Amino acid sequence: MAKRITKNIKNVKSLVNKKDVFPLADAIELAKKASFAKFDESVDIAIRLNLDTRKSDQQLRGSVVLPHGTGKSVKVLVATDEVSAQKASLEAGADFVYSSAELPEVLNQDKYDFDVIVADPKMMLVLGKFGKKLGPKGLMPNPKTGTVTINPAKAVEELKKGKANYRADKGGIVHASFGKKSMETNVLAENADTIIQTIKRLKPQTVKGTYVLNITVSTSMGQSVKVRID
């Protein structure tokens, strides 16, 4: 088995020349081919920006609704005490809706059956007590990603349509997933371009010189492919 994996890795690497740069759709198509995983991998984008994330005005974090969704089924938990918001959230497709009285029992469980928490701002007092548990799992709601909101039903609708989160790491690289390998390349390209254009629009005014330095796409287990910057 180990020999087979090693052979597959060599075959994949032979497809990609790290110096080559491709138009977005071509890069995605090659990234899909440069993968040997048997499961339906996520397709990811990495955008290296000329940012100094030590400065508060150069920290990028947020989310964007993709035109063709992420290809993933997302289970959403809504936390609110507003009866009208609870009803609207269920109608919007929320999988679970809990009040402040019910939420602690749910969050005290060892395993969670949801992927995202959407919370009314007032619920953060309850959720804050579970920060050490939710934070490492990436489940703590945040206003920048639209998961802390006075309109949870709208947030649920966006998440169900397919919403990609993005965040610049300490090195100024924005990472985001924009679909699954099984999706059509042109569809994935439209999703990826939505992220790219969003990041471009968010260029901080204090950034001087070239803003977008490098873009690559890859499957979760595959080789990265460079994208031409237009």
PDB file of C-alpha atoms in Angstrom:
ATOM      1  CA  MET A   1       0.000   0.000   0.000  1.00  0.00           C
ATOM      2  CA  ALA A   2       2.796   2.437   0.888  1.00  0.00           C
ATOM      3  CA  LYS A   3       4.501   1.789  -2.479  1.00  0.00           C
ATOM      4  CA  ARG A   4       1.245   2.471  -4.303  1.00  0.00           C
ATOM      5  CA  ILE A   5       0.750   5.771  -2.456  1.00  0.00           C
ATOM      6  CA  THR A   6       4.345   6.798  -3.210  1.00  0.00           C
ATOM      7  CA  LYS A   7       3.836   5.977  -6.899  1.00  0.00           C
ATOM      8  CA  ASN A   8       0.612   7.997  -6.976  1.00  0.00           C
ATOM      9  CA  ILE A   9       2.350  10.994  -5.402  1.00  0.00           C
ATOM     10  CA  LYS A  10       5.141  10.824  -7.991  1.00  0.00           C
ATOM     11  CA  ASN A  11       2.603  10.605 -10.821  1.00  0.00           C
ATOM     12  CA  VAL A  12       0.709  13.593  -9.474  1.00  0.00           C
ATOM     13  CA  LYS A  13       3.864  15.689  -9.064  1.00  0.00           C
ATOM     14  CA  SER A  14       4.880  14.921 -12.619  1.00  0.00           C
ATOM     15  CA  LEU A  15       1.718  16.654 -13.868  1.00  0.00           C
ATOM     16  CA  VAL A  16       2.496  19.992 -12.255  1.00  0.00           C
ATOM     17  CA  ASN A  17       5.463  22.210 -12.982  1.00  0.00           C
ATOM     18  CA  LYS A  18       5.640  24.671 -10.080  1.00  0.00           C
ATOM     19  CA  LYS A  19       6.928  27.413 -12.418  1.00  0.00           C
ATOM     20  CA  ASP A  20       3.936  27.222 -14.760  1.00  0.00           C
ATOM     21  CA  VAL A  21       1.088  29.718 -14.402  1.00  0.00           C
ATOM     22  CA  PHE A  22      -2.390  29.107 -15.829  1.00  0.00           C
ATOM     23  CA  PRO A  23      -5.683  30.928 -16.370  1.00  0.00           C
ATOM     24  CA  LEU A  24      -8.060  30.225 -13.485  1.00  0.00           C
ATOM     25  CA  ALA A  25     -10.205  27.545 -15.156  1.00  0.00           C
ATOM     26  CA  ASP A  26      -7.147  25.743 -16.574  1.00  0.00           C
ATOM     27  CA  ALA A  27      -5.453  25.797 -13.165  1.00  0.00           C
ATOM     28  CA  ILE A  28      -8.534  24.274 -11.531  1.00  0.00           C
ATOM     29  CA  GLU A  29      -8.769  21.558 -14.189  1.00  0.00           C
ATOM     30  CA  LEU A  30      -5.120  20.652 -13.677  1.00  0.00           C
ATOM     31  CA  ALA A  31      -5.508  20.684  -9.884  1.00  0.00           C
ATOM     32  CA  LYS A  32      -8.386  18.209 -10.220  1.00  0.00           C
ATOM     33  CA  LYS A  33      -6.223  15.925 -12.356  1.00  0.00           C
ATOM     34  CA  ALA A  34      -3.273  16.247  -9.958  1.00  0.00           C
ATOM     35  CA  SER A  35      -5.035  14.295  -7.248  1.00  0.00           C
ATOM     36  CA  PHE A  36      -5.268  10.591  -6.503  1.00  0.00           C
ATOM     37  CA  ALA A  37      -7.616  10.597  -3.494  1.00  0.00           C
ATOM     38  CA  LYS A  38     -10.565   8.230  -3.726  1.00  0.00           C
ATOM     39  CA  PHE A  39     -13.025  10.597  -2.012  1.00  0.00           C
ATOM     40  CA  ASP A  40     -14.605  13.804  -3.278  1.00  0.00           C
ATOM     41  CA  GLU A  41     -12.032  16.340  -2.122  1.00  0.00           C
ATOM     42  CA  SER A  42     -12.621  19.994  -1.403  1.00  0.00           C
ATOM     43  CA  VAL A  43     -11.061  22.437  -3.858  1.00  0.00           C
ATOM     44  CA  ASP A  44      -9.200  25.258  -2.148  1.00  0.00           C
ATOM     45  CA  ILE A  45      -7.694  28.596  -3.045  1.00  0.00           C
ATOM     46  CA  ALA A  46      -4.749  30.368  -1.425  1.00  0.00           C
ATOM     47  CA  ILE A  47      -4.226  34.055  -2.156  1.00  0.00           C
ATOM     48  CA  ARG A  48      -0.964  35.589  -0.928  1.00  0.00           C
ATOM     49  CA  LEU A  49      -1.418  39.272  -0.274  1.00  0.00           C
ATOM     50  CA  ASN A  50       0.876  42.165   0.491  1.00  0.00           C
ATOM     51  CA  LEU A  51      -0.513  42.586   4.007  1.00  0.00           C
ATOM     52  CA  ASP A  52       0.939  43.315   7.415  1.00  0.00           C
ATOM     53  CA  THR A  53      -1.615  41.516   9.556  1.00  0.00           C
ATOM     54  CA  ARG A  54      -0.063  43.010  12.698  1.00  0.00           C
ATOM     55  CA  LYS A  55      -1.939  46.164  11.697  1.00  0.00           C
ATOM     56  CA  SER A  56      -5.617  46.112  12.600  1.00  0.00           C
ATOM     57  CA  ASP A  57      -6.681  47.682   9.304  1.00  0.00           C
ATOM     58  CA  GLN A  58      -4.912  44.966   7.305  1.00  0.00           C
ATOM     59  CA  GLN A  59      -6.630  41.957   8.876  1.00  0.00           C
ATOM     60  CA  LEU A  60      -9.036  40.325   6.442  1.00  0.00           C
ATOM     61  CA  ARG A  61     -11.756  38.002   7.643  1.00  0.00           C
ATOM     62  CA  GLY A  62     -15.240  37.444   6.369  1.00  0.00           C
ATOM     63  CA  SER A  63     -17.460  35.339   4.158  1.00  0.00           C
ATOM     64  CA  VAL A  64     -19.002  35.420   0.710  1.00  0.00           C
ATOM     65  CA  VAL A  65     -21.943  33.560  -0.816  1.00  0.00           C
ATOM     66  CA  LEU A  66     -20.713  31.505  -3.761  1.00  0.00           C
ATOM     67  CA  PRO A  67     -22.852  31.513  -6.933  1.00  0.00           C
ATOM     68  CA  HIS A  68     -22.834  27.707  -7.141  1.00  0.00           C
ATOM     69  CA  GLY A  69     -22.496  26.750  -3.486  1.00  0.00           C
ATOM     70  CA  THR A  70     -19.730  24.779  -1.842  1.00  0.00           C
ATOM     71  CA  GLY A  71     -20.959  21.312  -2.698  1.00  0.00           C
ATOM     72  CA  LYS A  72     -21.234  20.581   1.001  1.00  0.00           C
ATOM     73  CA  SER A  73     -24.323  19.952   3.096  1.00  0.00           C
ATOM     74  CA  VAL A  74     -24.118  22.207   6.161  1.00  0.00           C
ATOM     75  CA  LYS A  75     -26.016  21.646   9.402  1.00  0.00           C
ATOM     76  CA  VAL A  76     -26.859  24.950  11.066  1.00  0.00           C
ATOM     77  CA  LEU A  77     -27.729  25.578  14.706  1.00  0.00           C
ATOM     78  CA  VAL A  78     -29.464  28.861  15.513  1.00  0.00           C
ATOM     79  CA  ALA A  79     -29.289  30.331  19.008  1.00  0.00           C
ATOM     80  CA  THR A  80     -31.922  32.953  19.798  1.00  0.00           C
ATOM     81  CA  ASP A  81     -34.608  33.709  22.346  1.00  0.00           C
ATOM     82  CA  GLU A  82     -36.748  35.655  19.868  1.00  0.00           C
ATOM     83  CA  VAL A  83     -39.772  33.517  19.014  1.00  0.00           C
ATOM     84  CA  SER A  84     -40.244  35.179  15.616  1.00  0.00           C
ATOM     85  CA  ALA A  85     -36.546  34.615  14.778  1.00  0.00           C
ATOM     86  CA  GLN A  86     -36.807  30.986  15.845  1.00  0.00           C
ATOM     87  CA  LYS A  87     -39.759  30.433  13.500  1.00  0.00           C
ATOM     88  CA  ALA A  88     -38.129  32.287  10.608  1.00  0.00           C
ATOM     89  CA  SER A  89     -34.877  30.357  11.054  1.00  0.00           C
ATOM     90  CA  LEU A  90     -36.681  27.018  10.875  1.00  0.00           C
ATOM     91  CA  GLU A  91     -38.499  28.162   7.743  1.00  0.00           C
ATOM     92  CA  ALA A  92     -35.139  29.185   6.266  1.00  0.00           C
ATOM     93  CA  GLY A  93     -33.791  25.676   6.777  1.00  0.00           C
ATOM     94  CA  ALA A  94     -32.088  25.714  10.189  1.00  0.00           C
ATOM     95  CA  ASP A  95     -31.458  22.193  11.442  1.00  0.00           C
ATOM     96  CA  PHE A  96     -31.625  23.124  15.131  1.00  0.00           C
ATOM     97  CA  VAL A  97     -32.975  26.127  17.030  1.00  0.00           C
ATOM     98  CA  TYR A  98     -32.292  26.611  20.737  1.00  0.00           C
ATOM     99  CA  SER A  99     -33.032  29.253  23.338  1.00  0.00           C
ATOM    100  CA  SER A 100     -30.583  30.474  25.981  1.00  0.00           C
ATOM    101  CA  ALA A 101     -32.152  28.041  28.468  1.00  0.00           C
ATOM    102  CA  GLU A 102     -31.653  25.052  26.148  1.00  0.00           C
ATOM    103  CA  LEU A 103     -28.258  25.903  24.671  1.00  0.00           C
ATOM    104  CA  PRO A 104     -25.923  24.993  27.602  1.00  0.00           C
ATOM    105  CA  GLU A 105     -27.125  21.385  27.653  1.00  0.00           C
ATOM    106  CA  VAL A 106     -26.440  21.083  23.920  1.00  0.00           C
ATOM    107  CA  LEU A 107     -22.972  22.640  24.135  1.00  0.00           C
ATOM    108  CA  ASN A 108     -21.971  20.490  27.109  1.00  0.00           C
ATOM    109  CA  GLN A 109     -22.187  17.371  24.938  1.00  0.00           C
ATOM    110  CA  ASP A 110     -18.975  15.655  23.848  1.00  0.00           C
ATOM    111  CA  LYS A 111     -19.988  15.477  20.185  1.00  0.00           C
ATOM    112  CA  TYR A 112     -21.880  17.989  18.087  1.00  0.00           C
ATOM    113  CA  ASP A 113     -24.280  17.225  15.255  1.00  0.00           C
ATOM    114  CA  PHE A 114     -23.944  20.623  13.580  1.00  0.00           C
ATOM    115  CA  ASP A 115     -21.342  22.469  11.516  1.00  0.00           C
ATOM    116  CA  VAL A 116     -22.138  26.139  12.142  1.00  0.00           C
ATOM    117  CA  ILE A 117     -23.697  28.203  14.927  1.00  0.00           C
ATOM    118  CA  VAL A 118     -25.659  31.326  14.050  1.00  0.00           C
ATOM    119  CA  ALA A 119     -26.402  33.476  17.075  1.00  0.00           C
ATOM    120  CA  ASP A 120     -28.420  36.498  18.013  1.00  0.00           C
ATOM    121  CA  PRO A 121     -25.974  39.023  19.585  1.00  0.00           C
ATOM    122  CA  LYS A 122     -27.656  38.617  22.982  1.00  0.00           C
ATOM    123  CA  MET A 123     -26.770  34.906  22.937  1.00  0.00           C
ATOM    124  CA  MET A 124     -23.043  35.614  22.984  1.00  0.00           C
ATOM    125  CA  LEU A 125     -23.211  35.911  26.768  1.00  0.00           C
ATOM    126  CA  VAL A 126     -24.117  32.221  26.874  1.00  0.00           C
ATOM    127  CA  LEU A 127     -21.818  31.147  24.053  1.00  0.00           C
ATOM    128  CA  GLY A 128     -18.863  33.017  25.548  1.00  0.00           C
ATOM    129  CA  LYS A 129     -18.849  30.579  28.469  1.00  0.00           C
ATOM    130  CA  PHE A 130     -18.078  27.783  25.998  1.00  0.00           C
ATOM    131  CA  GLY A 131     -15.406  29.672  24.077  1.00  0.00           C
ATOM    132  CA  LYS A 132     -12.579  27.307  25.023  1.00  0.00           C
ATOM    133  CA  LYS A 133     -14.581  24.407  23.649  1.00  0.00           C
ATOM    134  CA  LEU A 134     -16.080  26.044  20.559  1.00  0.00           C
ATOM    135  CA  GLY A 135     -13.050  28.101  19.499  1.00  0.00           C
ATOM    136  CA  PRO A 136     -10.673  25.216  18.678  1.00  0.00           C
ATOM    137  CA  LYS A 137     -13.478  23.542  16.705  1.00  0.00           C
ATOM    138  CA  GLY A 138     -14.051  26.684  14.655  1.00  0.00           C
ATOM    139  CA  LEU A 139     -17.624  26.918  15.888  1.00  0.00           C
ATOM    140  CA  MET A 140     -17.616  30.229  17.757  1.00  0.00           C
ATOM    141  CA  PRO A 141     -19.913  32.680  15.934  1.00  0.00           C
ATOM    142  CA  ASN A 142     -18.344  35.892  14.679  1.00  0.00           C
ATOM    143  CA  PRO A 143     -19.880  39.099  13.277  1.00  0.00           C
ATOM    144  CA  LYS A 144     -17.262  39.214  10.507  1.00  0.00           C
ATOM    145  CA  THR A 145     -18.491  35.917   9.072  1.00  0.00           C
ATOM    146  CA  GLY A 146     -22.135  36.886   9.492  1.00  0.00           C
ATOM    147  CA  THR A 147     -22.826  34.269  12.156  1.00  0.00           C
ATOM    148  CA  VAL A 148     -23.586  36.830  14.862  1.00  0.00           C
ATOM    149  CA  THR A 149     -26.583  38.711  13.526  1.00  0.00           C
ATOM    150  CA  ILE A 150     -29.963  40.187  14.386  1.00  0.00           C
ATOM    151  CA  ASN A 151     -31.332  38.351  11.344  1.00  0.00           C
ATOM    152  CA  PRO A 152     -30.398  34.684  11.822  1.00  0.00           C
ATOM    153  CA  ALA A 153     -32.873  33.491   9.187  1.00  0.00           C
ATOM    154  CA  LYS A 154     -30.995  35.386   6.458  1.00  0.00           C
ATOM    155  CA  ALA A 155     -27.706  33.921   7.702  1.00  0.00           C
ATOM    156  CA  VAL A 156     -29.209  30.426   7.528  1.00  0.00           C
ATOM    157  CA  GLU A 157     -30.349  31.010   3.933  1.00  0.00           C
ATOM    158  CA  GLU A 158     -26.858  32.124   2.904  1.00  0.00           C
ATOM    159  CA  LEU A 159     -25.172  29.190   4.617  1.00  0.00           C
ATOM    160  CA  LYS A 160     -27.534  26.730   2.971  1.00  0.00           C
ATOM    161  CA  LYS A 161     -26.905  28.293  -0.458  1.00  0.00           C
ATOM    162  CA  GLY A 162     -23.175  27.904   0.047  1.00  0.00           C
ATOM    163  CA  LYS A 163     -21.078  30.426   1.912  1.00  0.00           C
ATOM    164  CA  ALA A 164     -17.275  30.426   1.902  1.00  0.00           C
ATOM    165  CA  ASN A 165     -15.337  31.820   4.834  1.00  0.00           C
ATOM    166  CA  TYR A 166     -11.971  33.468   4.238  1.00  0.00           C
ATOM    167  CA  ARG A 167      -9.280  34.713   6.579  1.00  0.00           C
ATOM    168  CA  ALA A 168      -5.771  36.070   6.147  1.00  0.00           C
ATOM    169  CA  ASP A 169      -3.231  34.179   8.260  1.00  0.00           C
ATOM    170  CA  LYS A 170      -0.161  35.735   9.873  1.00  0.00           C
ATOM    171  CA  GLY A 171       1.706  35.547   6.575  1.00  0.00           C
ATOM    172  CA  GLY A 172      -1.006  37.456   4.730  1.00  0.00           C
ATOM    173  CA  ILE A 173      -2.319  34.373   2.903  1.00  0.00           C
ATOM    174  CA  VAL A 174      -6.078  34.042   2.510  1.00  0.00           C
ATOM    175  CA  HIS A 175      -7.342  30.462   2.475  1.00  0.00           C
ATOM    176  CA  ALA A 176     -10.831  29.372   1.399  1.00  0.00           C
ATOM    177  CA  SER A 177     -12.631  26.323   0.027  1.00  0.00           C
ATOM    178  CA  PHE A 178     -14.805  26.965  -3.017  1.00  0.00           C
ATOM    179  CA  GLY A 179     -16.303  23.614  -3.950  1.00  0.00           C
ATOM    180  CA  LYS A 180     -15.787  19.889  -4.423  1.00  0.00           C
ATOM    181  CA  LYS A 181     -13.681  18.079  -7.018  1.00  0.00           C
ATOM    182  CA  SER A 182     -16.795  16.486  -8.523  1.00  0.00           C
ATOM    183  CA  MET A 183     -18.196  19.887  -9.532  1.00  0.00           C
ATOM    184  CA  GLU A 184     -17.783  21.120 -13.110  1.00  0.00           C
ATOM    185  CA  THR A 185     -14.626  23.147 -13.711  1.00  0.00           C
ATOM    186  CA  ASN A 186     -16.476  26.193 -15.080  1.00  0.00           C
ATOM    187  CA  VAL A 187     -18.695  26.205 -11.997  1.00  0.00           C
ATOM    188  CA  LEU A 188     -15.687  26.011  -9.697  1.00  0.00           C
ATOM    189  CA  ALA A 189     -14.004  28.805 -11.651  1.00  0.00           C
ATOM    190  CA  GLU A 190     -16.983  31.111 -11.103  1.00  0.00           C
ATOM    191  CA  ASN A 191     -16.919  30.328  -7.384  1.00  0.00           C
ATOM    192  CA  ALA A 192     -13.176  30.965  -7.146  1.00  0.00           C
ATOM    193  CA  ASP A 193     -13.431  34.204  -9.107  1.00  0.00           C
ATOM    194  CA  THR A 194     -16.111  35.418  -6.692  1.00  0.00           C
ATOM    195  CA  ILE A 195     -13.638  34.988  -3.840  1.00  0.00           C
ATOM    196  CA  ILE A 196     -10.798  36.622  -5.771  1.00  0.00           C
ATOM    197  CA  GLN A 197     -12.881  39.662  -6.719  1.00  0.00           C
ATOM    198  CA  THR A 198     -14.142  39.986  -3.149  1.00  0.00           C
ATOM    199  CA  ILE A 199     -10.589  40.006  -1.799  1.00  0.00           C
ATOM    200  CA  LYS A 200      -9.540  42.573  -4.402  1.00  0.00           C
ATOM    201  CA  ARG A 201     -12.403  44.877  -3.408  1.00  0.00           C
ATOM    202  CA  LEU A 202     -11.321  44.634   0.230  1.00  0.00           C
ATOM    203  CA  LYS A 203      -7.817  45.989  -0.417  1.00  0.00           C
ATOM    204  CA  PRO A 204      -6.904  48.157   2.591  1.00  0.00           C
ATOM    205  CA  GLN A 205      -6.184  51.771   1.676  1.00  0.00           C
ATOM    206  CA  THR A 206      -2.922  51.612   3.622  1.00  0.00           C
ATOM    207  CA  VAL A 207      -1.455  48.882   1.385  1.00  0.00           C
ATOM    208  CA  LYS A 208       1.166  50.249  -1.009  1.00  0.00           C
ATOM    209  CA  GLY A 209       2.471  48.534  -4.115  1.00  0.00           C
ATOM    210  CA  THR A 210       1.263  45.224  -5.507  1.00  0.00           C
ATOM    211  CA  TYR A 211      -1.629  43.818  -3.460  1.00  0.00           C
ATOM    212  CA  VAL A 212      -2.168  40.294  -4.842  1.00  0.00           C
ATOM    213  CA  LEU A 213       1.198  38.552  -4.950  1.00  0.00           C
ATOM    214  CA  ASN A 214       0.317  34.953  -5.743  1.00  0.00           C
ATOM    215  CA  ILE A 215      -2.727  32.716  -6.239  1.00  0.00           C
ATOM    216  CA  THR A 216      -2.815  28.923  -6.187  1.00  0.00           C
ATOM    217  CA  VAL A 217      -5.582  26.338  -6.307  1.00  0.00           C
ATOM    218  CA  SER A 218      -5.480  22.732  -5.163  1.00  0.00           C
ATOM    219  CA  THR A 219      -7.615  19.874  -3.976  1.00  0.00           C
ATOM    220  CA  SER A 220      -7.371  19.094  -0.272  1.00  0.00           C
ATOM    221  CA  MET A 221      -4.926  16.230  -0.933  1.00  0.00           C
ATOM    222  CA  GLY A 222      -3.426  17.308  -4.234  1.00  0.00           C
ATOM    223  CA  GLN A 223      -0.703  19.518  -5.681  1.00  0.00           C
ATOM    224  CA  SER A 224      -1.122  23.286  -5.843  1.00  0.00           C
ATOM    225  CA  VAL A 225      -1.271  24.992  -9.246  1.00  0.00           C
ATOM    226  CA  LYS A 226      -0.413  28.647  -9.855  1.00  0.00           C
ATOM    227  CA  VAL A 227      -3.115  30.945 -11.211  1.00  0.00           C
ATOM    228  CA  ARG A 228      -2.427  33.841 -13.538  1.00  0.00           C
ATOM    229  CA  ILE A 229      -3.214  37.149 -11.836  1.00  0.00           C
ATOM    230  CA  ASP A 230      -5.331  39.359 -14.106  1.00  0.00           C
TER     231      ASP A 230
END
